[in-house]
């Protein structure tokens, strides 16, 4: 998946390239609104920066946002990629769980305190990104570029006699998700699925009980209590059936993954949304699920959960389907298959050369995330428009009479639903299918 290396967990660090030498941390962090930041560092000599969030889910959400729009600082478009996965130091982890952020709140001071005096006094603890003084309320907020610097500051000031009469604590990181804007952000990040989604939500990482993206996600995706029933068992599959045939028959929910054991004539289909799995299960038992003219047996697999990082990515438009736009007539489909197959099993490749585009359907969202992240940086694919397409399994279910007739091929379905490729403003995703 995006930011994963060698099977490890998602990285929580974003790489930013093409950063101007005179760019400030504030200019960049003004555009970060997806989660609390653990640290931020600009390397002027290398024209790059590294942005580390507290949560991998926040990093994934940021990455997804700027897949579909430009990140511009000082009229320069920054490159957005993944940094190496690295664990949060245990002392910072513990402090963050107790409410520590990179923002230090100061209160009950007199008029002699100014932004400049605070900068002079507190910069010894670490680089300061921004200071905001509200004189009429006698409070100030000092945003460091790292939580570790803020921890040093709070610890030292609470033991400093000159600060004994003043209030010192942690404030909310200004980069943290703004729960008040949940409605707008849900639309921006495409939080609502194409199928009915039970349990839409907004979340605020550092408000009230300290809820964060990964504590929110499990409530909807069943990561607690051993997961939810979201995996459907399919049996009695004809020997000549392919994974493509199964995906052509499955309708009603976006897939997290499909595992087809052809030698045993069975498959396990895991949906992103547990309610969709229930709807598909009920529909199949009432109306039947036909593949190659044969009705399949339908049952439940074991309860499973969707990783928080994948859930966040799907909210941002991720699917198991990758769209490649702007291909030439002499486009090599076999090379496409070889290049993308490095990231996981492929269910279907559908090249529509007359429309100058192609779709690569993986058997899992996780592998599609890995492929998209890598291929956007691949020298052979930089000239193409690469984004997520729509999972055709999320289309409305077919009735029994339709299933018994000759099913449409994926190519025929594509002809019905193809839309223009995504433009430079990132208008893509929901209109693509295959």
CSV table of C-alpha atoms in Angstrom, one decimal:
chain,number,residue,atom,x,y,z
A,1,UNK,CA,0.0,0.0,0.0
A,2,UNK,CA,1.0,3.6,-0.2
A,3,UNK,CA,4.0,4.3,2.0
A,4,UNK,CA,4.6,0.6,2.8
A,5,UNK,CA,7.9,-1.1,2.1
A,6,UNK,CA,8.6,-4.8,2.2
A,7,UNK,CA,5.3,-5.6,3.9
A,8,UNK,CA,5.8,-3.1,6.7
A,9,UNK,CA,3.1,-0.8,8.0
A,10,UNK,CA,2.3,2.4,6.3
A,11,UNK,CA,4.8,5.2,6.8
A,12,UNK,CA,3.6,8.2,8.8
A,13,UNK,CA,6.2,10.4,7.0
A,14,UNK,CA,5.6,12.4,3.9
A,15,UNK,CA,8.4,13.5,1.6
A,16,UNK,CA,8.0,16.9,0.0
A,17,UNK,CA,10.3,17.7,-2.9
A,18,UNK,CA,11.0,20.8,-5.0
A,19,UNK,CA,10.9,23.0,-1.9
A,20,UNK,CA,12.4,26.4,-2.4
A,21,UNK,CA,15.3,27.3,-0.2
A,22,UNK,CA,13.5,30.3,1.3
A,23,UNK,CA,10.3,28.5,1.9
A,24,UNK,CA,9.2,28.5,5.6
A,25,UNK,CA,7.6,25.8,7.7
A,26,UNK,CA,4.6,28.0,8.2
A,27,UNK,CA,4.0,28.3,4.5
A,28,UNK,CA,3.9,24.6,4.1
A,29,UNK,CA,2.1,23.7,7.3
A,30,UNK,CA,-0.6,26.2,6.4
A,31,UNK,CA,-1.8,23.6,3.9
A,32,UNK,CA,-1.7,20.6,6.3
A,33,UNK,CA,-5.2,19.9,7.8
A,34,UNK,CA,-5.4,16.1,8.0
A,35,UNK,CA,-3.8,15.3,11.4
A,36,UNK,CA,-1.5,16.2,14.2
A,37,UNK,CA,2.1,16.6,13.2
A,38,UNK,CA,4.9,14.9,15.2
A,39,UNK,CA,7.7,16.7,13.4
A,40,UNK,CA,8.5,18.8,10.4
A,41,UNK,CA,11.9,19.5,8.9
A,42,UNK,CA,13.1,21.4,5.8
A,43,UNK,CA,16.4,20.6,4.2
A,44,UNK,CA,17.2,23.7,2.2
A,45,UNK,CA,20.4,22.3,0.7
A,46,UNK,CA,18.4,19.4,-0.7
A,47,UNK,CA,15.3,21.4,-1.6
A,48,UNK,CA,13.1,19.0,0.3
A,49,UNK,CA,11.2,18.5,3.5
A,50,UNK,CA,9.9,15.7,5.7
A,51,UNK,CA,6.5,15.9,7.4
A,52,UNK,CA,5.9,13.2,10.0
A,53,UNK,CA,2.4,12.8,11.4
A,54,UNK,CA,1.5,11.2,14.7
A,55,UNK,CA,-0.7,8.7,12.9
A,56,UNK,CA,-0.1,6.8,9.6
A,57,UNK,CA,-3.8,7.4,8.8
A,58,UNK,CA,-3.2,11.1,8.8
A,59,UNK,CA,-0.3,10.8,6.4
A,60,UNK,CA,-2.4,8.6,4.1
A,61,UNK,CA,-5.2,11.1,4.1
A,62,UNK,CA,-2.7,13.9,3.3
A,63,UNK,CA,-1.2,11.8,0.5
A,64,UNK,CA,-4.6,11.0,-0.9
A,65,UNK,CA,-5.6,14.7,-0.9
A,66,UNK,CA,-2.6,15.8,-2.9
A,67,UNK,CA,-2.9,13.0,-5.4
A,68,UNK,CA,-5.8,14.8,-6.8
A,69,UNK,CA,-4.7,18.5,-6.5
A,70,UNK,CA,-1.5,20.5,-6.5
A,71,UNK,CA,0.4,21.4,-3.3
A,72,UNK,CA,1.7,24.8,-4.2
A,73,UNK,CA,4.1,26.9,-2.1
A,74,UNK,CA,5.5,30.2,-3.4
A,75,UNK,CA,4.0,29.5,-6.8
A,76,UNK,CA,6.0,26.2,-7.0
A,77,UNK,CA,4.3,22.8,-7.1
A,78,UNK,CA,5.8,20.5,-4.5
A,79,UNK,CA,6.4,16.8,-5.1
A,80,UNK,CA,4.5,14.6,-2.7
A,81,UNK,CA,5.9,11.1,-1.9
A,82,UNK,CA,6.6,8.8,1.0
A,83,UNK,CA,9.4,8.9,3.5
A,84,UNK,CA,10.8,5.8,5.2
A,85,UNK,CA,8.6,4.2,7.9
A,86,UNK,CA,9.9,5.0,11.4
A,87,UNK,CA,8.5,4.4,14.8
A,88,UNK,CA,7.5,7.2,17.1
A,89,UNK,CA,10.0,7.4,20.1
A,90,UNK,CA,8.4,5.9,23.1
A,91,UNK,CA,8.6,9.1,25.3
A,92,UNK,CA,6.8,11.1,22.6
A,93,UNK,CA,4.2,8.4,22.1
A,94,UNK,CA,3.4,8.4,25.9
A,95,UNK,CA,3.4,12.1,26.0
A,96,UNK,CA,1.0,12.4,23.0
A,97,UNK,CA,-1.3,9.9,24.6
A,98,UNK,CA,-1.5,12.2,27.6
A,99,UNK,CA,-2.3,15.2,25.4
A,100,UNK,CA,1.1,16.5,24.3
A,101,UNK,CA,1.2,18.3,20.9
A,102,UNK,CA,3.8,20.6,19.2
A,103,UNK,CA,1.6,23.5,20.3
A,104,UNK,CA,2.4,25.1,23.7
A,105,UNK,CA,-0.4,27.1,25.3
A,106,UNK,CA,0.7,30.0,27.6
A,107,UNK,CA,-1.7,32.0,29.7
A,108,UNK,CA,-2.0,34.7,32.4
A,109,UNK,CA,0.9,36.8,31.4
A,110,UNK,CA,1.2,40.6,31.3
A,111,UNK,CA,1.5,43.1,28.5
A,112,UNK,CA,5.3,42.9,28.4
A,113,UNK,CA,5.1,39.5,26.7
A,114,UNK,CA,5.3,39.8,22.9
A,115,UNK,CA,5.9,37.5,20.0
A,116,UNK,CA,9.5,38.6,19.8
A,117,UNK,CA,10.2,38.1,23.6
A,118,UNK,CA,8.6,34.6,23.4
A,119,UNK,CA,10.7,33.7,20.4
A,120,UNK,CA,13.9,34.8,22.1
A,121,UNK,CA,13.1,32.9,25.3
A,122,UNK,CA,11.7,29.7,23.9
A,123,UNK,CA,13.7,29.1,20.8
A,124,UNK,CA,16.3,27.4,22.9
A,125,UNK,CA,14.0,24.4,23.2
A,126,UNK,CA,13.8,23.9,19.4
A,127,UNK,CA,12.7,25.4,16.1
A,128,UNK,CA,9.6,27.5,16.4
A,129,UNK,CA,7.2,27.4,13.5
A,130,UNK,CA,4.6,30.0,14.5
A,131,UNK,CA,3.7,32.2,17.5
A,132,UNK,CA,0.3,33.7,18.0
A,133,UNK,CA,-0.2,36.2,20.9
A,134,UNK,CA,-3.7,37.3,21.9
A,135,UNK,CA,-3.0,40.3,24.2
A,136,UNK,CA,-6.6,41.0,25.1
A,137,UNK,CA,-6.9,37.5,26.5
A,138,UNK,CA,-3.3,37.4,27.8
A,139,UNK,CA,-2.7,34.1,26.1
A,140,UNK,CA,-0.4,32.8,23.4
A,141,UNK,CA,0.2,29.7,21.3
A,142,UNK,CA,3.7,28.6,20.4
A,143,UNK,CA,3.9,26.0,17.6
A,144,UNK,CA,7.2,24.2,17.5
A,145,UNK,CA,8.2,22.1,14.5
A,146,UNK,CA,8.2,19.0,16.7
A,147,UNK,CA,6.4,17.6,19.7
A,148,UNK,CA,9.8,16.8,21.3
A,149,UNK,CA,10.7,20.5,21.4
A,150,UNK,CA,7.3,21.3,22.9
A,151,UNK,CA,7.7,18.7,25.6
A,152,UNK,CA,11.1,20.2,26.5
A,153,UNK,CA,9.5,23.6,26.7
A,154,UNK,CA,6.5,22.6,28.8
A,155,UNK,CA,8.7,20.6,31.2
A,156,UNK,CA,11.2,23.4,31.7
A,157,UNK,CA,8.6,26.3,32.1
A,158,UNK,CA,6.6,24.4,34.7
A,159,UNK,CA,9.8,24.2,36.8
A,160,UNK,CA,10.9,27.8,36.1
A,161,UNK,CA,10.0,30.1,39.1
A,162,UNK,CA,9.5,33.0,36.7
A,163,UNK,CA,6.6,31.1,35.1
A,164,UNK,CA,5.0,29.9,38.3
A,165,UNK,CA,2.1,32.4,38.1
A,166,UNK,CA,1.5,31.7,34.5
A,167,UNK,CA,-0.4,28.8,32.8
A,168,UNK,CA,1.6,26.4,30.7
A,169,UNK,CA,0.0,23.5,28.9
A,170,UNK,CA,-0.5,22.0,25.4
A,171,UNK,CA,-2.8,23.4,22.8
A,172,UNK,CA,-4.4,21.8,19.8
A,173,UNK,CA,-2.1,21.3,16.8
A,174,UNK,CA,-3.4,23.7,14.1
A,175,UNK,CA,-2.8,20.9,11.5
A,176,UNK,CA,-5.1,18.5,13.3
A,177,UNK,CA,-8.4,17.6,11.5
A,178,UNK,CA,-11.1,20.2,12.1
A,179,UNK,CA,-14.2,18.5,13.2
A,180,UNK,CA,-16.3,21.6,12.7
A,181,UNK,CA,-15.6,21.4,9.0
A,182,UNK,CA,-16.5,17.7,8.8
A,183,UNK,CA,-19.2,18.1,6.2
A,184,UNK,CA,-16.9,20.0,3.8
A,185,UNK,CA,-14.0,17.6,4.4
A,186,UNK,CA,-16.2,14.6,3.8
A,187,UNK,CA,-17.1,16.0,0.4
A,188,UNK,CA,-13.5,17.0,-0.3
A,189,UNK,CA,-12.1,13.5,0.6
A,190,UNK,CA,-15.1,11.6,-0.9
A,191,UNK,CA,-16.0,10.1,2.5
A,192,UNK,CA,-19.4,8.8,1.2
A,193,UNK,CA,-19.2,5.5,-0.8
A,194,UNK,CA,-21.2,4.9,-3.9
A,195,UNK,CA,-23.2,2.3,-2.0
A,196,UNK,CA,-25.2,3.1,1.2
A,197,UNK,CA,-22.7,3.6,4.0
A,198,UNK,CA,-23.9,3.1,7.5
A,199,UNK,CA,-21.9,5.2,9.9
A,200,UNK,CA,-20.6,8.4,8.2
A,201,UNK,CA,-18.6,10.3,10.6
A,202,UNK,CA,-16.4,13.3,11.4
A,203,UNK,CA,-13.4,13.1,13.8
A,204,UNK,CA,-11.2,15.5,15.7
A,205,UNK,CA,-7.8,14.0,16.7
A,206,UNK,CA,-7.3,16.2,19.7
A,207,UNK,CA,-10.7,17.3,20.9
A,208,UNK,CA,-12.4,16.0,24.0
A,209,UNK,CA,-11.4,12.3,24.6
A,210,UNK,CA,-8.4,12.5,22.4
A,211,UNK,CA,-10.0,10.7,19.5
A,212,UNK,CA,-7.7,10.2,16.5
A,213,UNK,CA,-8.1,8.9,12.9
A,214,UNK,CA,-7.2,5.3,13.8
A,215,UNK,CA,-9.4,5.3,16.8
A,216,UNK,CA,-12.3,6.5,14.7
A,217,UNK,CA,-11.8,4.1,11.7
A,218,UNK,CA,-12.2,0.8,13.6
A,219,UNK,CA,-15.7,1.9,14.7
A,220,UNK,CA,-16.9,1.9,11.1
A,221,UNK,CA,-14.6,-0.9,9.8
A,222,UNK,CA,-14.7,-3.5,12.6
A,223,UNK,CA,-11.1,-3.4,13.8
A,224,UNK,CA,-12.3,-3.9,17.3
A,225,UNK,CA,-13.6,-7.2,18.8
A,226,UNK,CA,-12.1,-9.4,16.2
A,227,UNK,CA,-13.7,-7.6,13.2
A,228,UNK,CA,-17.1,-7.9,11.6
A,229,UNK,CA,-18.7,-10.2,9.1
A,230,UNK,CA,-17.5,-8.7,5.8
A,231,UNK,CA,-16.1,-11.8,4.1
A,232,UNK,CA,-18.4,-13.9,1.9
A,233,UNK,CA,-17.6,-17.5,1.1
A,234,UNK,CA,-18.4,-18.6,-2.5
A,235,UNK,CA,-18.5,-22.3,-3.3
A,236,UNK,CA,-19.4,-24.6,-6.2
A,237,UNK,CA,-17.4,-22.4,-8.6
A,238,UNK,CA,-17.1,-23.9,-12.1
A,239,UNK,CA,-13.6,-25.2,-12.9
A,240,UNK,CA,-13.4,-22.9,-16.0
A,241,UNK,CA,-14.3,-19.8,-14.1
A,242,UNK,CA,-11.7,-17.0,-13.6
A,243,UNK,CA,-11.3,-14.3,-11.0
A,244,UNK,CA,-12.6,-11.9,-13.6
A,245,UNK,CA,-15.8,-14.0,-14.0
A,246,UNK,CA,-16.4,-13.8,-10.3
A,247,UNK,CA,-15.8,-10.0,-10.2
A,248,UNK,CA,-18.2,-9.6,-13.2
A,249,UNK,CA,-20.9,-11.3,-11.1
A,250,UNK,CA,-20.3,-9.6,-7.8
A,251,UNK,CA,-22.3,-6.3,-7.3
A,252,UNK,CA,-23.3,-4.2,-4.4
A,253,UNK,CA,-20.1,-3.2,-2.6
A,254,UNK,CA,-16.5,-2.1,-3.0
A,255,UNK,CA,-14.0,-4.9,-2.5
A,256,UNK,CA,-11.2,-4.9,0.0
A,257,UNK,CA,-9.9,-8.1,-1.5
A,258,UNK,CA,-10.8,-11.3,-3.3
A,259,UNK,CA,-9.0,-14.7,-2.9
A,260,UNK,CA,-9.9,-17.3,-5.5
A,261,UNK,CA,-8.7,-20.9,-4.7
A,262,UNK,CA,-9.4,-22.3,-8.1
A,263,UNK,CA,-8.1,-25.8,-7.2
A,264,UNK,CA,-10.8,-26.0,-4.5
A,265,UNK,CA,-13.5,-24.2,-6.5
A,266,UNK,CA,-14.0,-21.7,-3.7
A,267,UNK,CA,-13.4,-18.0,-3.1
A,268,UNK,CA,-13.4,-15.5,-0.3
A,269,UNK,CA,-14.7,-12.0,-1.1
A,270,UNK,CA,-14.0,-9.3,1.6
A,271,UNK,CA,-15.9,-6.0,1.3
A,272,UNK,CA,-14.7,-2.7,2.6
A,273,UNK,CA,-18.1,-2.0,4.3
A,274,UNK,CA,-19.6,-4.7,6.4
A,275,UNK,CA,-23.2,-3.6,5.6
A,276,UNK,CA,-22.5,-4.0,1.9
A,277,UNK,CA,-21.3,-7.5,2.6
A,278,UNK,CA,-24.6,-8.2,4.4
A,279,UNK,CA,-26.6,-6.7,1.5
A,280,UNK,CA,-24.7,-8.8,-1.1
A,281,UNK,CA,-25.1,-11.9,1.0
A,282,UNK,CA,-28.9,-11.5,1.4
A,283,UNK,CA,-29.3,-10.6,-2.2
A,284,UNK,CA,-27.3,-13.6,-3.4
A,285,UNK,CA,-29.3,-16.0,-1.2
A,286,UNK,CA,-32.6,-14.7,-2.4
A,287,UNK,CA,-31.8,-14.1,-6.0
A,288,UNK,CA,-28.9,-16.4,-6.6
A,289,UNK,CA,-25.3,-15.6,-7.7
A,290,UNK,CA,-24.6,-17.1,-11.1
A,291,UNK,CA,-21.2,-17.7,-12.8
A,292,UNK,CA,-20.9,-19.5,-16.1
A,293,UNK,CA,-24.5,-20.5,-15.8
A,294,UNK,CA,-24.0,-22.2,-12.4
A,295,UNK,CA,-25.5,-21.0,-9.1
A,296,UNK,CA,-22.8,-20.6,-6.5
A,297,UNK,CA,-23.1,-21.5,-2.8
A,298,UNK,CA,-22.9,-18.4,-0.6
A,299,UNK,CA,-21.9,-18.4,3.0
A,300,UNK,CA,-19.9,-16.4,5.5
A,301,UNK,CA,-16.2,-16.4,6.1
A,302,UNK,CA,-14.5,-15.5,9.3
A,303,UNK,CA,-15.0,-12.0,10.8
A,304,UNK,CA,-12.3,-9.7,9.6
A,305,UNK,CA,-11.3,-6.0,9.8
A,306,UNK,CA,-10.0,-3.5,7.3
A,307,UNK,CA,-6.8,-1.8,8.3
A,308,UNK,CA,-7.3,1.8,9.4
A,309,UNK,CA,-4.8,3.0,6.8
A,310,UNK,CA,-6.7,1.3,4.0
A,311,UNK,CA,-10.1,2.6,5.3
A,312,UNK,CA,-8.7,6.1,5.2
A,313,UNK,CA,-7.4,5.6,1.7
A,314,UNK,CA,-10.7,4.3,0.5
A,315,UNK,CA,-12.4,7.4,1.9
A,316,UNK,CA,-10.0,9.4,-0.2
A,317,UNK,CA,-11.0,7.5,-3.4
A,318,UNK,CA,-8.7,4.5,-3.3
A,319,UNK,CA,-9.9,1.3,-4.9
A,320,UNK,CA,-8.4,-1.9,-6.3
A,321,UNK,CA,-8.7,-0.4,-9.8
A,322,UNK,CA,-5.9,1.8,-11.2
A,323,UNK,CA,-6.6,4.2,-14.1
A,324,UNK,CA,-3.9,5.1,-16.6
A,325,UNK,CA,-4.8,7.9,-19.0
A,326,UNK,CA,-3.1,9.3,-22.1
A,327,UNK,CA,-1.8,6.1,-23.5
A,328,UNK,CA,-0.6,5.9,-27.1
A,329,UNK,CA,-1.9,3.5,-29.8
A,330,UNK,CA,1.3,1.5,-29.6
A,331,UNK,CA,1.0,1.1,-25.9
A,332,UNK,CA,2.5,-2.2,-24.7
A,333,UNK,CA,-0.2,-4.0,-22.6
A,334,UNK,CA,2.2,-6.9,-21.8
A,335,UNK,CA,4.7,-4.5,-20.3
A,336,UNK,CA,1.9,-2.9,-18.3
A,337,UNK,CA,1.0,-6.3,-16.9
A,338,UNK,CA,4.6,-7.1,-16.0
A,339,UNK,CA,5.3,-3.7,-14.4
A,340,UNK,CA,2.1,-3.7,-12.3
A,341,UNK,CA,2.3,-7.4,-11.4
A,342,UNK,CA,5.3,-6.6,-9.2
A,343,UNK,CA,2.9,-5.2,-6.7
A,344,UNK,CA,0.4,-8.0,-6.4
A,345,UNK,CA,-2.1,-10.3,-8.2
A,346,UNK,CA,-4.0,-8.7,-11.1
A,347,UNK,CA,-7.6,-9.7,-11.7
A,348,UNK,CA,-8.0,-7.8,-15.0
A,349,UNK,CA,-6.3,-5.4,-17.4
A,350,UNK,CA,-8.6,-3.6,-19.7
A,351,UNK,CA,-6.9,-1.4,-22.3
A,352,UNK,CA,-9.2,0.9,-24.3
A,353,UNK,CA,-6.8,2.3,-26.9
A,354,UNK,CA,-9.5,4.0,-28.8
A,355,UNK,CA,-10.1,6.1,-25.6
A,356,UNK,CA,-6.4,6.3,-24.8
A,357,UNK,CA,-6.7,4.8,-21.4
A,358,UNK,CA,-6.3,1.5,-19.5
A,359,UNK,CA,-7.5,0.0,-16.2
A,360,UNK,CA,-5.6,-2.4,-14.0
A,361,UNK,CA,-7.7,-4.2,-11.5
A,362,UNK,CA,-5.9,-5.8,-8.6
A,363,UNK,CA,-7.4,-8.5,-6.3
A,364,UNK,CA,-6.9,-6.2,-3.3
A,365,UNK,CA,-7.0,-2.5,-2.5
A,366,UNK,CA,-3.7,-2.9,-0.6
A,367,UNK,CA,-1.8,-3.9,-3.7
A,368,UNK,CA,-3.4,-1.2,-5.8
A,369,UNK,CA,-2.3,1.4,-3.2
A,370,UNK,CA,1.3,0.1,-3.5
A,371,UNK,CA,1.2,0.1,-7.2
A,372,UNK,CA,-0.2,3.6,-7.6
A,373,UNK,CA,2.3,5.1,-5.2
A,374,UNK,CA,5.2,3.4,-7.0
A,375,UNK,CA,4.0,4.0,-10.6
A,376,UNK,CA,3.6,7.7,-10.1
A,377,UNK,CA,7.3,7.9,-9.6
A,378,UNK,CA,8.2,5.3,-12.3
A,379,UNK,CA,10.1,7.0,-15.2
A,380,UNK,CA,8.2,5.0,-17.8
A,381,UNK,CA,4.8,6.2,-16.4
A,382,UNK,CA,5.3,9.8,-15.4
A,383,UNK,CA,3.9,11.0,-18.7
A,384,UNK,CA,0.6,9.3,-18.0
A,385,UNK,CA,-2.3,10.3,-15.8
A,386,UNK,CA,-2.5,7.7,-13.0
A,387,UNK,CA,-5.3,7.7,-10.4
A,388,UNK,CA,-7.8,5.3,-8.9
A,389,UNK,CA,-10.8,4.1,-11.0
A,390,UNK,CA,-14.1,2.9,-9.7
A,391,UNK,CA,-14.4,-0.7,-8.5
A,392,UNK,CA,-17.1,-2.3,-10.8
A,393,UNK,CA,-18.1,-4.6,-7.9
A,394,UNK,CA,-19.6,-1.5,-6.2
A,395,UNK,CA,-22.2,-1.1,-9.0
A,396,UNK,CA,-25.8,-2.0,-8.2
A,397,UNK,CA,-26.6,-5.7,-8.1
A,398,UNK,CA,-28.0,-7.6,-11.1
A,399,UNK,CA,-31.4,-9.3,-11.0
A,400,UNK,CA,-31.6,-13.1,-11.5
A,401,UNK,CA,-33.0,-12.8,-15.0
A,402,UNK,CA,-30.0,-10.6,-15.9
A,403,UNK,CA,-27.5,-13.0,-14.4
A,404,UNK,CA,-29.0,-15.9,-16.3
A,405,UNK,CA,-28.6,-14.1,-19.6
A,406,UNK,CA,-25.1,-13.8,-21.1
A,407,UNK,CA,-23.1,-11.5,-18.8
A,408,UNK,CA,-21.4,-8.5,-20.1
A,409,UNK,CA,-17.7,-8.6,-20.3
A,410,UNK,CA,-15.6,-6.0,-18.4
A,411,UNK,CA,-14.9,-4.3,-21.7
A,412,UNK,CA,-18.6,-4.0,-22.5
A,413,UNK,CA,-19.2,-2.5,-19.1
A,414,UNK,CA,-16.4,-0.1,-19.7
A,415,UNK,CA,-18.1,1.1,-22.9
A,416,UNK,CA,-21.2,1.9,-20.9
A,417,UNK,CA,-19.5,3.9,-18.1
A,418,UNK,CA,-16.3,5.4,-19.4
A,419,UNK,CA,-15.9,9.1,-18.7
A,420,UNK,CA,-13.2,11.6,-19.8
A,421,UNK,CA,-9.9,11.2,-18.0
A,422,UNK,CA,-9.2,13.2,-14.8
A,423,UNK,CA,-8.3,16.8,-15.4
A,424,UNK,CA,-5.5,18.7,-13.8
A,425,UNK,CA,-7.7,19.7,-10.9
A,426,UNK,CA,-8.2,16.0,-10.0
A,427,UNK,CA,-11.8,15.6,-11.1
A,428,UNK,CA,-11.7,11.8,-11.3
A,429,UNK,CA,-12.6,8.6,-9.5
A,430,UNK,CA,-16.4,8.3,-9.2
A,431,UNK,CA,-16.9,8.5,-12.9
A,432,UNK,CA,-14.5,5.8,-13.9
A,433,UNK,CA,-15.4,2.1,-14.0
A,434,UNK,CA,-14.3,-0.9,-15.9
